[in-house]
Amino acid sequence: MSAPCGYSRGRNESPPAFDRLPKPPCSRQPRAREQPTTRRAQAKTSGGRGAPHIHADGLSIHGGLEMMDQFLNGSVFYPCSGLDGAPIKYVGKLFQRFFYADYFIPKSDFMWDFKYFGCRGYTTSSVEELDVRAAFGCSWEEIARNSADTIEKLPFKSPPFKWIPEDAFLALARFERIPGYPEDHGPERFEVLYAKCEAVAIFRATFSRFGVAPGCLANIRPGLGFGGNFRDYTEQLDRVVRENPAGTPEFLLYDHLGAEPRSGGYLPITSGYRKIRRWARYHPDFGPGELYLAQDRWRHGERATDGASAENGEDRRKRHVEGP
């Protein structure tokens, strides 16, 4: 298996260029809360091992509900990720926190690849498994029950390919750039949180539960049909992303299939985003393709595709949460 985050390029694939990208949204401070929500208050009293603590370099945190809230807010969420390092490679200057989710990757593959292969130009400073209840305030069994409607749609009905709570895991890997590599190679540090779980279920259990939004959503070859995903996955993911009380992500990262409305991998929410970057990419398994970074049109007050009048992002978020 190739290194998950490798920066080596195939033919027709240009190196990442970050100098013209917009200002990182993750540089914003997490919003303050006067009182925790009812769900948050219930989660805090539900138990869990390990006291919250902050990583020594102050980049981010793990082990505690408030700490995980800060990690998720403004991160890159990559569902059906496998061990693909595309988001790290192409938007690593915008974001330094990545949340990967895939129910198909065993723990041994994740630990081996991220600990011993890692990313070119980076050293793996730590890889550790986290307690899901301490991190998210709920167990894998609770996540399975709350999202039984989507988990039951998965095409594989028997292990080792069927997702079951007993096989789930949550892990955090940290990386630091090796001295001597230039700044344009990538961020100085970044972190990857990995959950072996069905993507829609983990979005509900994290972003929707905590009331925070990812800064970027990656939609790259979600593997419908023979790839192990259910037929209406994109519709289900689109729905939970739109229903998130914190609003929709500011950025989308998607491939050429995700840009085509007639494709099974297309997310309807994509129509509300404007492409701001394009990269040619060669995948060793799928051949040449393209990746796009798009930004929410309403953040710029642009006119929507349906001809609606322009409005700022806060008005749109309020309308989206409260209804028309």
mmCIF file of C-alpha atoms in Angstrom:
data_model
loop_
_atom_site.group_PDB
_atom_site.id
_atom_site.type_symbol
_atom_site.label_atom_id
_atom_site.label_comp_id
_atom_site.label_asym_id
_atom_site.label_seq_id
_atom_site.Cartn_x
_atom_site.Cartn_y
_atom_site.Cartn_z
ATOM 1 C CA MET A 1 0.000 0.000 0.000
ATOM 2 C CA SER A 2 1.336 3.406 -0.866
ATOM 3 C CA ALA A 3 1.932 6.112 1.676
ATOM 4 C CA PRO A 4 -1.385 7.807 2.502
ATOM 5 C CA CYS A 5 -0.147 11.360 2.426
ATOM 6 C CA GLY A 6 2.685 11.108 -0.091
ATOM 7 C CA TYR A 7 3.620 14.253 -1.951
ATOM 8 C CA SER A 8 5.242 12.383 -4.828
ATOM 9 C CA ARG A 9 3.527 13.219 -8.094
ATOM 10 C CA GLY A 10 2.512 11.114 -11.041
ATOM 11 C CA ARG A 11 2.493 12.371 -14.589
ATOM 12 C CA ASN A 12 0.192 15.289 -15.393
ATOM 13 C CA GLU A 13 0.014 16.191 -11.717
ATOM 14 C CA SER A 14 1.260 19.629 -10.789
ATOM 15 C CA PRO A 15 2.715 20.445 -7.355
ATOM 16 C CA PRO A 16 0.443 22.148 -4.841
ATOM 17 C CA ALA A 17 0.547 25.928 -4.837
ATOM 18 C CA PHE A 18 -0.845 27.678 -1.797
ATOM 19 C CA ASP A 19 0.171 31.271 -2.347
ATOM 20 C CA ARG A 20 -3.046 32.261 -4.115
ATOM 21 C CA LEU A 21 -5.442 30.456 -1.825
ATOM 22 C CA PRO A 22 -7.846 32.513 0.317
ATOM 23 C CA LYS A 23 -7.162 33.225 3.959
ATOM 24 C CA PRO A 24 -7.570 30.136 6.148
ATOM 25 C CA PRO A 25 -10.981 30.089 7.854
ATOM 26 C CA CYS A 26 -9.525 27.863 10.559
ATOM 27 C CA SER A 27 -7.514 30.815 11.828
ATOM 28 C CA ARG A 28 -10.676 32.107 13.440
ATOM 29 C CA GLN A 29 -11.040 31.489 17.144
ATOM 30 C CA PRO A 30 -13.768 29.022 18.152
ATOM 31 C CA ARG A 31 -16.949 30.846 18.980
ATOM 32 C CA ALA A 32 -17.675 31.394 22.659
ATOM 33 C CA ARG A 33 -20.668 29.809 24.351
ATOM 34 C CA GLU A 34 -22.343 31.182 27.447
ATOM 35 C CA GLN A 35 -24.092 27.916 28.292
ATOM 36 C CA PRO A 36 -23.671 24.397 26.934
ATOM 37 C CA THR A 37 -26.543 22.937 24.954
ATOM 38 C CA THR A 38 -28.781 20.349 26.561
ATOM 39 C CA ARG A 39 -27.178 17.602 24.485
ATOM 40 C CA ARG A 40 -23.695 18.788 25.437
ATOM 41 C CA ALA A 41 -24.645 18.916 29.116
ATOM 42 C CA GLN A 42 -26.017 15.383 28.901
ATOM 43 C CA ALA A 43 -22.887 14.177 27.126
ATOM 44 C CA LYS A 44 -20.596 15.634 29.781
ATOM 45 C CA THR A 45 -22.329 13.631 32.527
ATOM 46 C CA SER A 46 -22.295 10.369 30.559
ATOM 47 C CA GLY A 47 -18.821 9.381 31.771
ATOM 48 C CA GLY A 48 -15.661 8.623 29.823
ATOM 49 C CA ARG A 49 -12.028 8.026 30.577
ATOM 50 C CA GLY A 50 -9.183 10.471 30.397
ATOM 51 C CA ALA A 51 -8.982 14.110 31.331
ATOM 52 C CA PRO A 52 -8.955 16.735 28.567
ATOM 53 C CA HIS A 53 -5.539 18.126 27.832
ATOM 54 C CA ILE A 54 -3.868 20.326 25.256
ATOM 55 C CA HIS A 55 -1.035 19.120 23.069
ATOM 56 C CA ALA A 56 2.293 20.649 24.058
ATOM 57 C CA ASP A 57 2.779 22.691 20.889
ATOM 58 C CA GLY A 58 -0.693 24.212 21.173
ATOM 59 C CA LEU A 59 -1.728 23.188 17.638
ATOM 60 C CA SER A 60 -4.834 21.322 18.752
ATOM 61 C CA ILE A 61 -6.238 18.997 21.311
ATOM 62 C CA HIS A 62 -7.692 15.601 22.102
ATOM 63 C CA GLY A 63 -9.366 13.695 24.921
ATOM 64 C CA GLY A 64 -12.452 15.639 26.028
ATOM 65 C CA LEU A 65 -15.697 17.056 24.667
ATOM 66 C CA GLU A 66 -14.736 20.730 24.739
ATOM 67 C CA MET A 67 -11.362 19.935 23.210
ATOM 68 C CA MET A 68 -12.908 17.834 20.444
ATOM 69 C CA ASP A 69 -15.364 20.657 19.749
ATOM 70 C CA GLN A 70 -12.417 22.916 18.988
ATOM 71 C CA PHE A 71 -10.730 20.292 16.824
ATOM 72 C CA LEU A 72 -13.816 19.699 14.672
ATOM 73 C CA ASN A 73 -14.719 23.365 14.220
ATOM 74 C CA GLY A 74 -13.240 24.493 10.900
ATOM 75 C CA SER A 75 -11.525 21.168 10.145
ATOM 76 C CA VAL A 76 -11.524 19.236 6.849
ATOM 77 C CA PHE A 77 -14.020 16.370 6.904
ATOM 78 C CA TYR A 78 -13.134 13.626 4.425
ATOM 79 C CA PRO A 79 -15.782 10.871 4.327
ATOM 80 C CA CYS A 80 -15.040 7.619 2.477
ATOM 81 C CA SER A 81 -11.416 8.654 2.698
ATOM 82 C CA GLY A 82 -9.528 5.386 2.684
ATOM 83 C CA LEU A 83 -5.903 6.393 3.281
ATOM 84 C CA ASP A 84 -5.848 9.085 0.604
ATOM 85 C CA GLY A 85 -3.708 12.143 1.321
ATOM 86 C CA ALA A 86 -5.191 14.456 -1.337
ATOM 87 C CA PRO A 87 -6.757 16.991 1.090
ATOM 88 C CA ILE A 88 -3.501 17.271 3.028
ATOM 89 C CA LYS A 89 -1.531 17.794 -0.149
ATOM 90 C CA TYR A 90 -3.783 20.331 -1.827
ATOM 91 C CA VAL A 91 -5.303 22.365 1.027
ATOM 92 C CA GLY A 92 -2.722 21.806 3.753
ATOM 93 C CA LYS A 93 -1.942 25.530 3.900
ATOM 94 C CA LEU A 94 -5.567 26.341 4.541
ATOM 95 C CA PHE A 95 -6.232 23.681 7.161
ATOM 96 C CA GLN A 96 -4.131 21.816 9.682
ATOM 97 C CA ARG A 97 -6.850 19.613 11.174
ATOM 98 C CA PHE A 98 -8.272 16.732 9.141
ATOM 99 C CA PHE A 99 -11.047 14.328 10.092
ATOM 100 C CA TYR A 100 -11.049 11.141 8.002
ATOM 101 C CA ALA A 101 -13.883 8.595 8.117
ATOM 102 C CA ASP A 102 -14.095 5.229 6.393
ATOM 103 C CA TYR A 103 -15.655 2.001 7.632
ATOM 104 C CA PHE A 104 -13.523 -0.155 5.324
ATOM 105 C CA ILE A 105 -10.022 0.456 6.728
ATOM 106 C CA PRO A 106 -8.852 -1.898 9.530
ATOM 107 C CA LYS A 107 -6.964 -0.476 12.478
ATOM 108 C CA SER A 108 -3.768 -2.320 11.544
ATOM 109 C CA ASP A 109 -3.633 -0.632 8.120
ATOM 110 C CA PHE A 110 -4.152 2.812 9.591
ATOM 111 C CA MET A 111 -1.556 2.355 12.320
ATOM 112 C CA TRP A 112 1.024 0.875 9.954
ATOM 113 C CA ASP A 113 0.619 3.446 7.172
ATOM 114 C CA PHE A 114 0.441 6.528 9.338
ATOM 115 C CA LYS A 115 3.160 5.475 11.760
ATOM 116 C CA TYR A 116 5.726 3.955 9.379
ATOM 117 C CA PHE A 117 4.938 5.487 5.970
ATOM 118 C CA GLY A 118 3.448 8.868 6.889
ATOM 119 C CA CYS A 119 3.919 11.759 4.492
ATOM 120 C CA ARG A 120 6.948 12.714 2.443
ATOM 121 C CA GLY A 121 8.733 15.598 4.121
ATOM 122 C CA TYR A 122 7.086 14.920 7.489
ATOM 123 C CA THR A 123 7.887 12.947 10.579
ATOM 124 C CA THR A 124 5.125 11.214 12.521
ATOM 125 C CA SER A 125 5.363 12.655 16.000
ATOM 126 C CA SER A 126 2.622 10.447 17.472
ATOM 127 C CA VAL A 127 -0.155 8.010 16.601
ATOM 128 C CA GLU A 128 -2.562 7.068 19.356
ATOM 129 C CA GLU A 129 -5.953 5.481 19.745
ATOM 130 C CA LEU A 130 -8.623 7.562 21.501
ATOM 131 C CA ASP A 131 -11.579 6.528 23.625
ATOM 132 C CA VAL A 132 -14.696 7.331 21.594
ATOM 133 C CA ARG A 133 -16.858 8.110 24.619
ATOM 134 C CA ALA A 134 -14.290 10.490 26.071
ATOM 135 C CA ALA A 135 -13.877 12.174 22.667
ATOM 136 C CA PHE A 136 -17.456 12.269 21.354
ATOM 137 C CA GLY A 137 -19.609 11.672 24.442
ATOM 138 C CA CYS A 138 -21.200 8.524 23.030
ATOM 139 C CA SER A 139 -20.281 4.904 22.330
ATOM 140 C CA TRP A 140 -19.973 3.140 18.977
ATOM 141 C CA GLU A 141 -23.112 1.203 19.857
ATOM 142 C CA GLU A 142 -25.032 4.451 20.361
ATOM 143 C CA ILE A 143 -23.746 5.791 17.042
ATOM 144 C CA ALA A 144 -24.910 2.581 15.342
ATOM 145 C CA ARG A 145 -28.379 2.816 16.870
ATOM 146 C CA ASN A 146 -28.801 6.510 16.069
ATOM 147 C CA SER A 147 -27.846 5.973 12.423
ATOM 148 C CA ALA A 148 -29.277 2.527 11.803
ATOM 149 C CA ASP A 149 -31.174 3.925 8.803
ATOM 150 C CA THR A 150 -27.932 4.553 6.896
ATOM 151 C CA ILE A 151 -25.742 1.774 8.284
ATOM 152 C CA GLU A 152 -28.305 -0.848 7.267
ATOM 153 C CA LYS A 153 -27.994 0.341 3.663
ATOM 154 C CA LEU A 154 -24.350 -0.697 3.389
ATOM 155 C CA PRO A 155 -24.072 -3.431 0.752
ATOM 156 C CA PHE A 156 -21.891 -5.852 2.726
ATOM 157 C CA LYS A 157 -23.793 -7.862 5.323
ATOM 158 C CA SER A 158 -21.079 -9.978 6.896
ATOM 159 C CA PRO A 159 -17.616 -9.357 8.387
ATOM 160 C CA PRO A 160 -14.901 -8.417 7.579
ATOM 161 C CA PHE A 161 -16.591 -5.922 5.241
ATOM 162 C CA LYS A 162 -19.710 -5.169 7.263
ATOM 163 C CA TRP A 163 -19.293 -2.277 9.711
ATOM 164 C CA ILE A 164 -19.958 -3.315 13.301
ATOM 165 C CA PRO A 165 -19.276 -1.321 16.476
ATOM 166 C CA GLU A 166 -16.855 -3.969 17.758
ATOM 167 C CA ASP A 167 -14.467 -3.237 14.860
ATOM 168 C CA ALA A 168 -14.667 0.554 15.090
ATOM 169 C CA PHE A 169 -11.770 2.677 16.309
ATOM 170 C CA LEU A 170 -10.819 6.326 16.690
ATOM 171 C CA ALA A 171 -7.194 7.429 16.337
ATOM 172 C CA LEU A 172 -5.217 10.646 16.127
ATOM 173 C CA ALA A 173 -1.954 11.059 14.181
ATOM 174 C CA ARG A 174 0.303 14.123 14.392
ATOM 175 C CA PHE A 175 2.868 15.185 11.821
ATOM 176 C CA GLU A 176 5.663 17.776 11.807
ATOM 177 C CA ARG A 177 7.530 19.042 8.753
ATOM 178 C CA ILE A 178 11.137 17.870 8.607
ATOM 179 C CA PRO A 179 13.678 20.717 8.887
ATOM 180 C CA GLY A 180 15.084 21.581 5.490
ATOM 181 C CA TYR A 181 11.799 21.294 3.610
ATOM 182 C CA PRO A 182 10.571 24.711 2.422
ATOM 183 C CA GLU A 183 7.380 26.351 3.654
ATOM 184 C CA ASP A 184 5.636 25.832 0.306
ATOM 185 C CA HIS A 185 5.991 22.064 0.772
ATOM 186 C CA GLY A 186 3.107 22.155 3.237
ATOM 187 C CA PRO A 187 2.087 23.205 6.745
ATOM 188 C CA GLU A 188 4.582 23.098 9.581
ATOM 189 C CA ARG A 189 2.318 20.754 11.534
ATOM 190 C CA PHE A 190 -0.991 19.031 10.987
ATOM 191 C CA GLU A 191 -3.169 16.381 12.596
ATOM 192 C CA VAL A 192 -5.375 13.610 11.230
ATOM 193 C CA LEU A 193 -8.264 12.231 13.277
ATOM 194 C CA TYR A 194 -9.450 8.901 11.863
ATOM 195 C CA ALA A 195 -12.728 7.098 12.599
ATOM 196 C CA LYS A 196 -13.568 3.668 11.272
ATOM 197 C CA CYS A 197 -17.243 4.347 10.849
ATOM 198 C CA GLU A 198 -19.891 4.947 8.197
ATOM 199 C CA ALA A 199 -19.561 8.568 7.046
ATOM 200 C CA VAL A 200 -23.125 9.859 7.503
ATOM 201 C CA ALA A 201 -23.314 8.249 10.949
ATOM 202 C CA ILE A 202 -20.079 9.849 12.150
ATOM 203 C CA PHE A 203 -21.105 13.268 10.815
ATOM 204 C CA ARG A 204 -24.289 13.080 12.900
ATOM 205 C CA ALA A 205 -22.352 11.918 15.967
ATOM 206 C CA THR A 206 -19.779 14.706 15.719
ATOM 207 C CA PHE A 207 -20.532 17.872 13.755
ATOM 208 C CA SER A 208 -24.309 17.697 14.181
ATOM 209 C CA ARG A 209 -24.049 16.602 17.829
ATOM 210 C CA PHE A 210 -21.533 19.298 18.781
ATOM 211 C CA GLY A 211 -23.188 22.011 16.705
ATOM 212 C CA VAL A 212 -20.066 22.913 14.705
ATOM 213 C CA ALA A 213 -19.369 22.942 10.974
ATOM 214 C CA PRO A 214 -16.349 21.657 9.077
ATOM 215 C CA GLY A 215 -14.362 24.320 7.276
ATOM 216 C CA CYS A 216 -14.102 22.087 4.218
ATOM 217 C CA LEU A 217 -15.911 18.973 3.009
ATOM 218 C CA ALA A 218 -13.988 16.603 0.723
ATOM 219 C CA ASN A 219 -16.018 14.560 -1.769
ATOM 220 C CA ILE A 220 -13.605 12.382 -3.730
ATOM 221 C CA ARG A 221 -14.720 9.053 -5.206
ATOM 222 C CA PRO A 222 -17.169 7.968 -2.476
ATOM 223 C CA GLY A 223 -17.238 4.414 -3.880
ATOM 224 C CA LEU A 224 -20.898 3.860 -4.679
ATOM 225 C CA GLY A 225 -21.994 0.341 -5.569
ATOM 226 C CA PHE A 226 -19.031 -1.982 -5.984
ATOM 227 C CA GLY A 227 -16.883 0.461 -4.017
ATOM 228 C CA GLY A 228 -18.757 -0.526 -0.845
ATOM 229 C CA ASN A 229 -21.131 2.423 -0.460
ATOM 230 C CA PHE A 230 -24.915 2.470 -0.717
ATOM 231 C CA ARG A 231 -26.710 3.945 -3.706
ATOM 232 C CA ASP A 232 -28.157 7.129 -2.204
ATOM 233 C CA TYR A 233 -25.124 7.951 -0.064
ATOM 234 C CA THR A 234 -24.561 11.379 -1.633
ATOM 235 C CA GLU A 235 -28.191 12.372 -1.035
ATOM 236 C CA GLN A 236 -27.965 11.268 2.600
ATOM 237 C CA LEU A 237 -24.670 13.090 3.170
ATOM 238 C CA ASP A 238 -25.998 16.201 1.452
ATOM 239 C CA ARG A 239 -29.042 16.165 3.728
ATOM 240 C CA VAL A 240 -27.153 15.875 7.037
ATOM 241 C CA VAL A 241 -24.681 18.569 5.949
ATOM 242 C CA ARG A 242 -27.533 20.958 5.139
ATOM 243 C CA GLU A 243 -29.372 20.117 8.367
ATOM 244 C CA ASN A 244 -26.350 20.847 10.540
ATOM 245 C CA PRO A 245 -27.437 23.706 12.860
ATOM 246 C CA ALA A 246 -23.983 25.299 12.524
ATOM 247 C CA GLY A 247 -24.446 25.733 8.766
ATOM 248 C CA THR A 248 -22.622 24.388 5.735
ATOM 249 C CA PRO A 249 -18.837 24.266 5.123
ATOM 250 C CA GLU A 250 -17.207 27.301 3.561
ATOM 251 C CA PHE A 251 -15.195 25.150 1.152
ATOM 252 C CA LEU A 252 -15.680 21.980 -0.883
ATOM 253 C CA LEU A 253 -12.880 19.851 -2.304
ATOM 254 C CA TYR A 254 -14.060 17.444 -4.989
ATOM 255 C CA ASP A 255 -12.909 15.574 -8.076
ATOM 256 C CA HIS A 256 -14.125 15.692 -11.676
ATOM 257 C CA LEU A 257 -16.835 13.120 -10.906
ATOM 258 C CA GLY A 258 -18.113 15.212 -8.022
ATOM 259 C CA ALA A 259 -18.358 18.167 -10.418
ATOM 260 C CA GLU A 260 -20.742 16.352 -12.775
ATOM 261 C CA PRO A 261 -24.446 16.501 -11.735
ATOM 262 C CA ARG A 262 -25.201 13.306 -13.693
ATOM 263 C CA SER A 263 -22.547 11.399 -11.766
ATOM 264 C CA GLY A 264 -23.457 9.202 -8.816
ATOM 265 C CA GLY A 265 -20.786 10.935 -6.748
ATOM 266 C CA TYR A 266 -22.282 14.417 -7.147
ATOM 267 C CA LEU A 267 -23.391 16.300 -4.026
ATOM 268 C CA PRO A 268 -26.353 18.629 -4.735
ATOM 269 C CA ILE A 269 -24.892 21.210 -2.351
ATOM 270 C CA THR A 270 -22.058 21.713 -4.868
ATOM 271 C CA SER A 271 -24.275 23.976 -6.993
ATOM 272 C CA GLY A 272 -24.026 26.657 -4.299
ATOM 273 C CA TYR A 273 -20.228 26.850 -4.515
ATOM 274 C CA ARG A 274 -17.875 28.685 -6.861
ATOM 275 C CA LYS A 275 -14.671 27.014 -8.095
ATOM 276 C CA ILE A 276 -11.588 28.964 -7.059
ATOM 277 C CA ARG A 277 -8.792 26.442 -7.754
ATOM 278 C CA ARG A 278 -8.187 23.518 -10.097
ATOM 279 C CA TRP A 279 -5.444 20.871 -10.026
ATOM 280 C CA ALA A 280 -4.592 18.127 -12.496
ATOM 281 C CA ARG A 281 -4.136 14.852 -10.634
ATOM 282 C CA TYR A 282 -2.966 11.422 -11.662
ATOM 283 C CA HIS A 283 -4.228 8.561 -9.503
ATOM 284 C CA PRO A 284 -2.317 5.265 -9.792
ATOM 285 C CA ASP A 285 -5.571 3.268 -9.717
ATOM 286 C CA PHE A 286 -7.932 5.529 -11.670
ATOM 287 C CA GLY A 287 -5.652 7.422 -14.031
ATOM 288 C CA PRO A 288 -5.765 11.155 -14.845
ATOM 289 C CA GLY A 289 -8.376 13.407 -13.295
ATOM 290 C CA GLU A 290 -8.931 16.775 -11.682
ATOM 291 C CA LEU A 291 -9.529 18.214 -8.238
ATOM 292 C CA TYR A 292 -11.406 21.444 -7.518
ATOM 293 C CA LEU A 293 -11.539 23.722 -4.506
ATOM 294 C CA ALA A 294 -14.788 25.672 -4.342
ATOM 295 C CA GLN A 295 -16.021 28.340 -1.943
ATOM 296 C CA ASP A 296 -19.559 29.055 -0.821
ATOM 297 C CA ARG A 297 -21.029 31.669 -3.186
ATOM 298 C CA TRP A 298 -22.989 33.375 -0.429
ATOM 299 C CA ARG A 299 -19.867 34.281 1.505
ATOM 300 C CA HIS A 300 -19.228 36.748 -1.287
ATOM 301 C CA GLY A 301 -22.836 37.889 -1.689
ATOM 302 C CA GLU A 302 -23.048 36.344 -5.154
ATOM 303 C CA ARG A 303 -26.370 35.738 -6.829
ATOM 304 C CA ALA A 304 -27.531 32.159 -6.466
ATOM 305 C CA THR A 305 -27.995 29.923 -9.493
ATOM 306 C CA ASP A 306 -31.757 29.997 -9.024
ATOM 307 C CA GLY A 307 -31.828 33.790 -9.418
ATOM 308 C CA ALA A 308 -32.440 34.606 -5.771
ATOM 309 C CA SER A 309 -31.238 37.962 -4.537
ATOM 310 C CA ALA A 310 -27.837 38.153 -2.914
ATOM 311 C CA GLU A 311 -27.498 38.137 0.835
ATOM 312 C CA ASN A 312 -24.616 37.783 3.207
ATOM 313 C CA GLY A 313 -23.513 34.469 4.671
ATOM 314 C CA GLU A 314 -24.979 35.110 8.122
ATOM 315 C CA ASP A 315 -28.429 35.821 6.695
ATOM 316 C CA ARG A 316 -28.228 32.686 4.599
ATOM 317 C CA ARG A 317 -27.181 30.580 7.570
ATOM 318 C CA LYS A 318 -30.052 31.960 9.653
ATOM 319 C CA ARG A 319 -32.524 31.271 6.848
ATOM 320 C CA HIS A 320 -31.158 27.765 6.425
ATOM 321 C CA VAL A 321 -31.477 26.904 10.114
ATOM 322 C CA GLU A 322 -34.802 28.550 10.800
ATOM 323 C CA GLY A 323 -36.474 27.824 7.462
ATOM 324 C CA PRO A 324 -37.893 30.186 4.815
#
